[in-house]
């Protein structure tokens, strides 16, 4: 859903605002082509607006595909589906369930649009799973000249479209390889963060593993998912508990915001309330959580072998900022998508969050210095201060991506100021 109030668009965290000159809601690919053909200045597509930096921002032409949703094709035998790009992930997994299918992996919310998630290299966790774009087998794009470009796995240009920040064209439909529907058992428990870091390899044997370390404490909250045949599903009680947790968390964050020096105490209090919990259900209900408390976030992918060292370094960096939000750790498998942050290396993704009312500039700068020491590559949908010259050094195929981008969009129709920094420096 495009959040426009009196002509002003705001992203989820409130870190980006735009006042677009024209806003379009095409309902067919033909209408989308017309919007692109007629656009002048900058055209950006907004998905669910869940990216933290201004990747989707346009003060000129703004497009939402929220009326261009749903499955177009399902090949149940081949486990391959085609979906319209504006479909929210929640709607996609619900539609897949009707066919006994499911995404092989997901991140921790399902509000994003399919194209937004793919364009920014959105990921979940698990050593066997790449960023969500690795699940894509084909894509249709409306390019700057208003033409339709159909790409599929094996085509030279397809890997460039898999993660592109929407800079090659407007994604119209995406073809995805999916899994047979499955169920998950989720276990959450507190553990000393040093133990978790010392035993990362055994934790990584689980299907999905992640943890959150709470600054000013020695405690990590660990989450593990395993496939199961066990019956059951998250009930009303789970939903109510999640709402209450969010409410309590908002209260604590406000208290920490008003009295900054209270942050260490509040974090220790929070960590002391962690207990072991377990729930079972369809994967589409277990992956997503409710994130009602607004925050800003930076997240970098680092070589997996550096994960523990990065966590150790960050401990010294985030605490002086009185951060209340946890540092999050996830695993992502290497891929061959030219500008995916996991390109060519098994990665650990480490994220630092700050309550949305807090100025996070200093924290971001200090965290980035840690990530830089480990050749970190920023998540495209999270805050970063990197520009083209940094990316040339970080991505072996950066130059090739830029050539494809210039070839498909020579006039820079799809470039806003942020993307000019990213691609042109
Ligand atoms: C609470 C929260 C939780 C999150 N959890 C995770 C997580 O678990 N894992 C993770 O990796 N990330 C996570 N993210 C980041 C999020 O997944 C990405 O920022 C994602 O891109 C958001 O999708 P969106 O639909 O909101 O896209 P937007 O933010 O609206 O847009 C993202 C980019 O995609 C482009 N785009 C959108 N639609 C199209 C289209 N049809 N054609 C071409 N370009 C298009 C936009 O122009 C923009 O460049 C989270 C973010 C929030 C706020």
Tab-separated table of N, CA, C and O in Angstrom, residues 37-139:
chain	number	residue	atom	x	y	z
A	37	UNK	N	6.046	5.223	-20.809
A	37	UNK	CA	6.260	5.979	-22.062
A	37	UNK	C	6.064	7.473	-21.860
A	37	UNK	O	6.772	8.295	-22.421
A	38	UNK	N	5.058	7.823	-21.027
A	38	UNK	CA	4.695	9.245	-20.880
A	38	UNK	C	5.496	9.961	-19.797
A	38	UNK	O	5.390	11.173	-19.640
A	39	UNK	N	6.256	9.193	-19.004
A	39	UNK	CA	6.932	9.809	-17.851
A	39	UNK	C	8.056	10.727	-18.303
A	39	UNK	O	8.744	10.456	-19.284
A	40	UNK	N	8.206	11.844	-17.595
A	40	UNK	CA	9.435	12.611	-17.781
A	40	UNK	C	10.026	12.891	-16.403
A	40	UNK	O	9.361	12.700	-15.384
A	41	UNK	N	11.276	13.296	-16.355
A	41	UNK	CA	11.928	13.423	-15.056
A	41	UNK	C	12.245	12.031	-14.525
A	41	UNK	O	12.629	11.149	-15.280
A	42	UNK	N	12.026	11.835	-13.238
A	42	UNK	CA	12.355	10.551	-12.618
A	42	UNK	C	11.101	9.722	-12.380
A	42	UNK	O	10.105	10.239	-11.875
A	43	UNK	N	11.151	8.455	-12.741
A	43	UNK	CA	10.054	7.542	-12.419
A	43	UNK	C	10.576	6.499	-11.440
A	43	UNK	O	11.577	5.828	-11.723
A	44	UNK	N	9.905	6.394	-10.300
A	44	UNK	CA	10.244	5.321	-9.348
A	44	UNK	C	8.986	4.545	-9.009
A	44	UNK	O	7.882	5.118	-8.967
A	45	UNK	N	9.175	3.252	-8.775
A	45	UNK	CA	8.066	2.422	-8.308
A	45	UNK	C	8.236	2.239	-6.816
A	45	UNK	O	9.337	1.967	-6.347
A	46	UNK	N	7.148	2.398	-6.078
A	46	UNK	CA	7.194	2.080	-4.645
A	46	UNK	C	6.474	0.765	-4.431
A	46	UNK	O	5.396	0.538	-4.993
A	47	UNK	N	7.091	-0.104	-3.656
A	47	UNK	CA	6.408	-1.328	-3.252
A	47	UNK	C	5.646	-1.017	-1.969
A	47	UNK	O	4.788	-0.131	-1.941
A	48	UNK	N	6.010	-1.705	-0.895
A	48	UNK	CA	5.356	-1.443	0.392
A	48	UNK	C	6.070	-0.335	1.163
A	48	UNK	O	5.709	-0.048	2.302
A	49	UNK	N	7.104	0.269	0.556
A	49	UNK	CA	7.807	1.369	1.227
A	49	UNK	C	8.574	0.904	2.457
A	49	UNK	O	8.787	1.682	3.387
A	50	UNK	N	8.997	-0.340	2.466
A	50	UNK	CA	9.696	-0.870	3.638
A	50	UNK	C	11.210	-0.741	3.549
A	50	UNK	O	11.918	-1.293	4.395
A	51	UNK	N	11.715	-0.054	2.534
A	51	UNK	CA	13.162	0.178	2.494
A	51	UNK	C	13.465	1.425	3.305
A	51	UNK	O	12.695	2.392	3.295
A	52	UNK	N	14.595	1.415	3.968
A	52	UNK	CA	14.964	2.535	4.838
A	52	UNK	C	15.597	3.702	4.072
A	52	UNK	O	15.302	4.851	4.364
A	53	UNK	N	16.472	3.453	3.095
A	53	UNK	CA	17.019	4.584	2.322
A	53	UNK	C	16.071	4.995	1.190
A	53	UNK	O	15.105	4.280	0.922
A	54	UNK	N	16.374	6.110	0.515
A	54	UNK	CA	15.425	6.611	-0.499
A	54	UNK	C	15.499	5.871	-1.840
A	54	UNK	O	15.521	6.490	-2.896
A	55	UNK	N	15.507	4.556	-1.832
A	55	UNK	CA	15.588	3.802	-3.096
A	55	UNK	C	14.339	3.968	-3.942
A	55	UNK	O	14.398	3.953	-5.172
A	56	UNK	N	13.182	4.115	-3.290
A	56	UNK	CA	11.928	4.177	-4.049
A	56	UNK	C	11.472	5.614	-4.296
A	56	UNK	O	10.510	5.847	-5.017
A	57	UNK	N	12.164	6.580	-3.738
A	57	UNK	CA	11.679	7.972	-3.735
A	57	UNK	C	11.619	8.611	-5.130
A	57	UNK	O	12.568	8.485	-5.906
A	58	UNK	N	10.507	9.281	-5.412
A	58	UNK	CA	10.454	10.154	-6.588
A	58	UNK	C	9.571	11.350	-6.275
A	58	UNK	O	8.455	11.192	-5.778
A	59	UNK	N	10.053	12.556	-6.598
A	59	UNK	CA	9.220	13.751	-6.473
A	59	UNK	C	8.553	14.060	-7.810
A	59	UNK	O	7.858	15.055	-7.941
A	60	UNK	N	8.795	13.195	-8.795
A	60	UNK	CA	8.184	13.405	-10.108
A	60	UNK	C	7.148	12.306	-10.349
A	60	UNK	O	6.077	12.348	-9.772
A	61	UNK	N	7.492	11.285	-11.153
A	61	UNK	CA	6.486	10.245	-11.389
A	61	UNK	C	6.661	9.111	-10.387
A	61	UNK	O	7.762	8.597	-10.203
A	62	UNK	N	5.559	8.742	-9.754
A	62	UNK	CA	5.558	7.689	-8.743
A	62	UNK	C	4.569	6.623	-9.205
A	62	UNK	O	3.447	6.948	-9.608
A	63	UNK	N	4.984	5.373	-9.157
A	63	UNK	CA	4.107	4.289	-9.600
A	63	UNK	C	3.940	3.289	-8.472
A	63	UNK	O	4.914	2.930	-7.808
A	64	UNK	N	2.700	2.864	-8.267
A	64	UNK	CA	2.437	1.769	-7.330
A	64	UNK	C	1.789	0.638	-8.112
A	64	UNK	O	0.886	0.875	-8.923
A	65	UNK	N	2.226	-0.585	-7.841
A	65	UNK	CA	1.595	-1.737	-8.504
A	65	UNK	C	0.636	-2.452	-7.555
A	65	UNK	O	0.382	-3.645	-7.698
A	66	UNK	N	0.094	-1.697	-6.578
A	66	UNK	CA	-0.779	-2.368	-5.607
A	66	UNK	C	-2.087	-2.839	-6.226
A	66	UNK	O	-2.807	-3.622	-5.609
A	67	UNK	N	-2.395	-2.369	-7.465
A	67	UNK	CA	-3.588	-2.887	-8.153
A	67	UNK	C	-3.177	-3.881	-9.246
A	67	UNK	O	-3.978	-4.223	-10.115
A	68	UNK	N	-1.928	-4.282	-9.234
A	68	UNK	CA	-1.434	-5.244	-10.228
A	68	UNK	C	-0.838	-6.415	-9.452
A	68	UNK	O	0.374	-6.494	-9.225
A	69	UNK	N	-1.734	-7.288	-8.975
A	69	UNK	CA	-1.324	-8.334	-8.030
A	69	UNK	C	-1.919	-9.690	-8.422
A	69	UNK	O	-2.801	-9.769	-9.272
A	70	UNK	N	-1.423	-10.731	-7.779
A	70	UNK	CA	-2.017	-12.070	-7.931
A	70	UNK	C	-1.197	-12.990	-8.817
A	70	UNK	O	-0.322	-12.550	-9.572
A	71	UNK	N	-1.504	-14.281	-8.697
A	71	UNK	CA	-0.807	-15.281	-9.508
A	71	UNK	C	-1.293	-15.232	-10.944
A	71	UNK	O	-2.491	-15.074	-11.197
A	72	UNK	N	-0.370	-15.384	-11.884
A	72	UNK	CA	-0.708	-15.402	-13.306
A	72	UNK	C	-0.690	-16.838	-13.804
A	72	UNK	O	-1.467	-17.232	-14.660
A	73	UNK	N	0.206	-17.629	-13.248
A	73	UNK	CA	0.376	-18.998	-13.744
A	73	UNK	C	0.927	-19.884	-12.623
A	73	UNK	O	1.769	-19.434	-11.839
A	74	UNK	N	0.427	-21.123	-12.567
A	74	UNK	CA	0.925	-22.071	-11.562
A	74	UNK	C	1.200	-23.400	-12.241
A	74	UNK	O	0.308	-23.979	-12.860
A	75	UNK	N	2.438	-23.857	-12.172
A	75	UNK	CA	2.767	-25.204	-12.641
A	75	UNK	C	3.112	-25.998	-11.388
A	75	UNK	O	4.244	-25.973	-10.908
A	76	UNK	N	2.104	-26.684	-10.885
A	76	UNK	CA	2.255	-27.354	-9.594
A	76	UNK	C	3.289	-28.474	-9.664
A	76	UNK	O	4.067	-28.664	-8.725
A	77	UNK	N	3.279	-29.212	-10.786
A	77	UNK	CA	4.224	-30.331	-10.931
A	77	UNK	C	5.658	-29.823	-10.907
A	77	UNK	O	6.524	-30.354	-10.220
A	78	UNK	N	5.905	-28.774	-11.695
A	78	UNK	CA	7.267	-28.226	-11.809
A	78	UNK	C	7.601	-27.314	-10.628
A	78	UNK	O	8.735	-26.858	-10.493
A	79	UNK	N	6.612	-27.044	-9.779
A	79	UNK	CA	6.764	-26.116	-8.642
A	79	UNK	C	7.315	-24.770	-9.119
A	79	UNK	O	8.343	-24.280	-8.651
A	80	UNK	N	6.634	-24.238	-10.106
A	80	UNK	CA	7.044	-22.950	-10.681
A	80	UNK	C	5.797	-22.084	-10.848
A	80	UNK	O	4.785	-22.564	-11.380
A	81	UNK	N	5.853	-20.835	-10.387
A	81	UNK	CA	4.683	-19.956	-10.486
A	81	UNK	C	5.108	-18.609	-11.056
A	81	UNK	O	6.266	-18.203	-10.914
A	82	UNK	N	4.146	-17.923	-11.668
A	82	UNK	CA	4.397	-16.548	-12.124
A	82	UNK	C	3.421	-15.638	-11.388
A	82	UNK	O	2.233	-15.948	-11.276
A	83	UNK	N	3.960	-14.522	-10.870
A	83	UNK	CA	3.155	-13.640	-10.028
A	83	UNK	C	3.344	-12.193	-10.479
A	83	UNK	O	4.436	-11.812	-10.915
A	84	UNK	N	2.275	-11.395	-10.361
A	84	UNK	CA	2.395	-9.965	-10.694
A	84	UNK	C	3.241	-9.279	-9.619
A	84	UNK	O	3.129	-9.609	-8.431
A	85	UNK	N	4.033	-8.316	-10.088
A	85	UNK	CA	5.105	-7.775	-9.240
A	85	UNK	C	4.618	-7.038	-7.995
A	85	UNK	O	5.326	-6.960	-7.004
A	86	UNK	N	3.385	-6.498	-8.020
A	86	UNK	CA	2.907	-5.722	-6.878
A	86	UNK	C	2.358	-6.575	-5.746
A	86	UNK	O	1.989	-6.046	-4.691
A	87	UNK	N	2.288	-7.876	-5.935
A	87	UNK	CA	1.682	-8.763	-4.931
A	87	UNK	C	2.456	-8.705	-3.613
A	87	UNK	O	3.672	-8.938	-3.608
A	88	UNK	N	1.789	-8.450	-2.491
A	88	UNK	CA	2.494	-8.526	-1.202
A	88	UNK	C	2.889	-9.978	-0.921
A	88	UNK	O	2.182	-10.909	-1.310
A	89	UNK	N	4.003	-10.164	-0.220
A	89	UNK	CA	4.449	-11.537	0.070
A	89	UNK	C	3.374	-12.308	0.831
A	89	UNK	O	3.195	-13.507	0.618
A	90	UNK	N	2.638	-11.622	1.714
A	90	UNK	CA	1.584	-12.312	2.482
A	90	UNK	C	0.517	-12.870	1.540
A	90	UNK	O	0.039	-14.001	1.717
A	91	UNK	N	0.152	-12.083	0.514
A	91	UNK	CA	-0.866	-12.540	-0.442
A	91	UNK	C	-0.302	-13.666	-1.311
A	91	UNK	O	-1.016	-14.604	-1.680
A	92	UNK	N	0.991	-13.558	-1.626
A	92	UNK	CA	1.618	-14.607	-2.440
A	92	UNK	C	1.597	-15.935	-1.687
A	92	UNK	O	1.192	-16.966	-2.245
A	93	UNK	N	2.021	-15.938	-0.420
A	93	UNK	CA	2.085	-17.223	0.296
A	93	UNK	C	0.677	-17.789	0.530
A	93	UNK	O	0.485	-19.001	0.515
A	94	UNK	N	-0.302	-16.901	0.712
A	94	UNK	CA	-1.690	-17.386	0.872
A	94	UNK	C	-2.156	-18.042	-0.431
A	94	UNK	O	-2.782	-19.113	-0.420
A	95	UNK	N	-1.839	-17.414	-1.567
A	95	UNK	CA	-2.253	-17.975	-2.862
A	95	UNK	C	-1.512	-19.284	-3.142
A	95	UNK	O	-2.091	-20.240	-3.665
A	96	UNK	N	-0.232	-19.329	-2.777
A	96	UNK	CA	0.541	-20.562	-2.990
A	96	UNK	C	-0.051	-21.713	-2.177
A	96	UNK	O	-0.087	-22.860	-2.639
A	97	UNK	N	-0.504	-21.407	-0.964
A	97	UNK	CA	-1.053	-22.453	-0.078
A	97	UNK	C	-2.229	-23.157	-0.754
A	97	UNK	O	-2.413	-24.373	-0.594
A	98	UNK	N	-3.020	-22.408	-1.539
A	98	UNK	CA	-4.162	-23.023	-2.236
A	98	UNK	C	-3.710	-24.088	-3.221
A	98	UNK	O	-4.492	-24.936	-3.650
A	99	UNK	N	-2.442	-24.035	-3.616
A	99	UNK	CA	-1.899	-25.017	-4.573
A	99	UNK	C	-0.928	-25.977	-3.897
A	99	UNK	O	-0.170	-26.680	-4.574
A	100	UNK	N	-0.866	-25.964	-2.566
A	100	UNK	CA	0.057	-26.854	-1.843
A	100	UNK	C	1.503	-26.447	-2.028
A	100	UNK	O	2.405	-27.291	-1.993
A	101	UNK	N	1.760	-25.144	-2.193
A	101	UNK	CA	3.123	-24.658	-2.466
A	101	UNK	C	3.512	-23.576	-1.458
A	101	UNK	O	2.673	-22.992	-0.781
A	102	UNK	N	4.818	-23.282	-1.407
A	102	UNK	CA	5.306	-22.274	-0.461
A	102	UNK	C	6.687	-21.816	-0.919
A	102	UNK	O	7.403	-22.557	-1.604
A	103	UNK	N	7.081	-20.609	-0.510
A	103	UNK	CA	8.444	-20.135	-0.766
A	103	UNK	C	9.408	-20.970	0.075
A	103	UNK	O	9.083	-21.358	1.200
A	104	UNK	N	10.625	-21.230	-0.448
A	104	UNK	CA	11.546	-22.105	0.301
A	104	UNK	C	12.077	-21.430	1.559
A	104	UNK	O	12.495	-22.091	2.506
A	105	UNK	N	12.059	-20.094	1.575
A	105	UNK	CA	12.560	-19.368	2.731
A	105	UNK	C	12.032	-17.936	2.681
A	105	UNK	O	11.681	-17.438	1.613
A	106	UNK	N	11.983	-17.268	3.821
A	106	UNK	CA	11.508	-15.881	3.878
A	106	UNK	C	12.213	-15.125	4.986
A	106	UNK	O	12.810	-15.733	5.869
A	107	UNK	N	12.076	-13.804	4.966
A	107	UNK	CA	12.600	-12.976	6.044
A	107	UNK	C	11.593	-12.910	7.193
A	107	UNK	O	10.705	-13.765	7.287
A	108	UNK	N	11.712	-11.872	8.029
A	108	UNK	CA	10.899	-11.909	9.242
A	108	UNK	C	9.617	-11.093	9.183
A	108	UNK	O	8.923	-10.943	10.181
A	109	UNK	N	9.289	-10.536	8.001
A	109	UNK	CA	7.940	-9.981	7.796
A	109	UNK	C	7.480	-10.416	6.405
A	109	UNK	O	8.294	-10.878	5.594
A	110	UNK	N	6.168	-10.249	6.134
A	110	UNK	CA	5.688	-10.617	4.793
A	110	UNK	C	4.856	-9.484	4.184
A	110	UNK	O	3.944	-9.714	3.416
A	111	UNK	N	5.200	-8.246	4.562
A	111	UNK	CA	4.464	-7.087	4.043
A	111	UNK	C	5.004	-6.581	2.707
A	111	UNK	O	4.328	-5.845	1.985
A	112	UNK	N	6.239	-6.945	2.392
A	112	UNK	CA	6.883	-6.399	1.191
A	112	UNK	C	6.179	-6.879	-0.078
A	112	UNK	O	5.560	-7.943	-0.095
A	113	UNK	N	6.340	-6.093	-1.164
A	113	UNK	CA	5.873	-6.555	-2.470
A	113	UNK	C	6.922	-7.511	-3.027
A	113	UNK	O	8.102	-7.444	-2.667
A	114	UNK	N	6.482	-8.395	-3.930
A	114	UNK	CA	7.413	-9.351	-4.530
A	114	UNK	C	8.573	-8.601	-5.195
A	114	UNK	O	9.749	-8.902	-4.953
A	115	UNK	N	8.259	-7.593	-6.018
A	115	UNK	CA	9.327	-6.904	-6.760
A	115	UNK	C	10.230	-6.108	-5.838
A	115	UNK	O	11.445	-6.033	-6.049
A	116	UNK	N	9.660	-5.506	-4.784
A	116	UNK	CA	10.481	-4.745	-3.834
A	116	UNK	C	11.461	-5.659	-3.123
A	116	UNK	O	12.647	-5.340	-2.976
A	117	UNK	N	10.961	-6.813	-2.676
A	117	UNK	CA	11.827	-7.755	-1.953
A	117	UNK	C	12.962	-8.228	-2.855
A	117	UNK	O	14.133	-8.266	-2.447
A	118	UNK	N	12.623	-8.584	-4.101
A	118	UNK	CA	13.669	-9.091	-4.998
A	118	UNK	C	14.656	-7.981	-5.389
A	118	UNK	O	15.866	-8.210	-5.401
A	119	UNK	N	14.125	-6.801	-5.682
A	119	UNK	CA	14.983	-5.721	-6.197
A	119	UNK	C	16.065	-5.308	-5.214
A	119	UNK	O	17.097	-4.774	-5.603
A	120	UNK	N	15.812	-5.512	-3.903
A	120	UNK	CA	16.772	-5.068	-2.892
A	120	UNK	C	17.573	-6.217	-2.279
A	120	UNK	O	18.330	-6.012	-1.332
A	121	UNK	N	17.368	-7.433	-2.775
A	121	UNK	CA	18.127	-8.575	-2.232
A	121	UNK	C	17.663	-8.979	-0.841
A	121	UNK	O	18.468	-9.412	-0.011
A	122	UNK	N	16.372	-8.877	-0.603
A	122	UNK	CA	15.817	-9.291	0.701
A	122	UNK	C	16.124	-10.766	0.959
A	122	UNK	O	16.117	-11.588	0.046
A	123	UNK	N	16.376	-11.082	2.226
A	123	UNK	CA	16.799	-12.451	2.580
A	123	UNK	C	16.168	-12.883	3.892
A	123	UNK	O	15.710	-12.042	4.690
A	124	UNK	N	16.198	-14.181	4.126
A	124	UNK	CA	15.865	-14.732	5.443
A	124	UNK	C	17.159	-15.190	6.079
A	124	UNK	O	18.181	-14.512	5.977
A	125	UNK	N	17.116	-16.354	6.717
A	125	UNK	CA	18.345	-16.893	7.281
A	125	UNK	C	18.424	-18.399	7.035
A	125	UNK	O	17.392	-19.042	6.836
A	126	UNK	N	19.633	-18.928	7.039
A	126	UNK	CA	19.837	-20.365	6.802
A	126	UNK	C	20.989	-20.574	5.843
A	126	UNK	O	20.999	-19.950	4.776
A	127	UNK	N	21.935	-21.427	6.229
A	127	UNK	CA	23.134	-21.590	5.392
A	127	UNK	C	22.809	-22.166	4.012
A	127	UNK	O	23.586	-22.012	3.083
A	128	UNK	N	21.658	-22.839	3.883
A	128	UNK	CA	21.303	-23.437	2.585
A	128	UNK	C	20.553	-22.475	1.673
A	128	UNK	O	20.230	-22.838	0.542
A	129	UNK	N	20.223	-21.289	2.161
A	129	UNK	CA	19.335	-20.410	1.385
A	129	UNK	C	19.999	-19.098	1.002
A	129	UNK	O	20.594	-18.418	1.838
A	130	UNK	N	19.837	-18.758	-0.291
A	130	UNK	CA	20.355	-17.480	-0.765
A	130	UNK	C	19.346	-16.374	-0.538
A	130	UNK	O	18.278	-16.592	0.058
A	131	UNK	N	19.678	-15.163	-1.012
A	131	UNK	CA	18.691	-14.071	-0.980
A	131	UNK	C	17.457	-14.525	-1.766
A	131	UNK	O	17.535	-15.437	-2.593
A	132	UNK	N	16.305	-13.885	-1.519
A	132	UNK	CA	15.064	-14.359	-2.160
A	132	UNK	C	15.160	-14.354	-3.681
A	132	UNK	O	14.513	-15.159	-4.354
A	133	UNK	N	15.987	-13.461	-4.242
A	133	UNK	CA	16.120	-13.379	-5.706
A	133	UNK	C	16.661	-14.668	-6.302
A	133	UNK	O	16.513	-14.909	-7.504
A	134	UNK	N	17.319	-15.504	-5.493
A	134	UNK	CA	17.819	-16.780	-6.030
A	134	UNK	C	16.645	-17.709	-6.346
A	134	UNK	O	16.819	-18.705	-7.032
A	135	UNK	N	15.456	-17.391	-5.833
A	135	UNK	CA	14.273	-18.219	-6.117
A	135	UNK	C	13.633	-17.820	-7.454
A	135	UNK	O	12.695	-18.464	-7.916
A	136	UNK	N	14.109	-16.706	-8.050
A	136	UNK	CA	13.506	-16.232	-9.308
A	136	UNK	C	14.044	-17.025	-10.499
A	136	UNK	O	15.238	-17.315	-10.580
A	137	UNK	N	13.133	-17.373	-11.405
A	137	UNK	CA	13.527	-18.112	-12.613
A	137	UNK	C	13.241	-17.296	-13.864
A	137	UNK	O	13.640	-17.681	-14.967
A	138	UNK	N	12.562	-16.177	-13.723
A	138	UNK	CA	12.252	-15.343	-14.879
A	138	UNK	C	11.638	-14.032	-14.422
A	138	UNK	O	11.205	-13.895	-13.273
A	139	UNK	N	11.618	-13.073	-15.346
A	139	UNK	CA	11.104	-11.750	-14.987
A	139	UNK	C	10.679	-11.018	-16.260
A	139	UNK	O	11.342	-11.161	-17.288
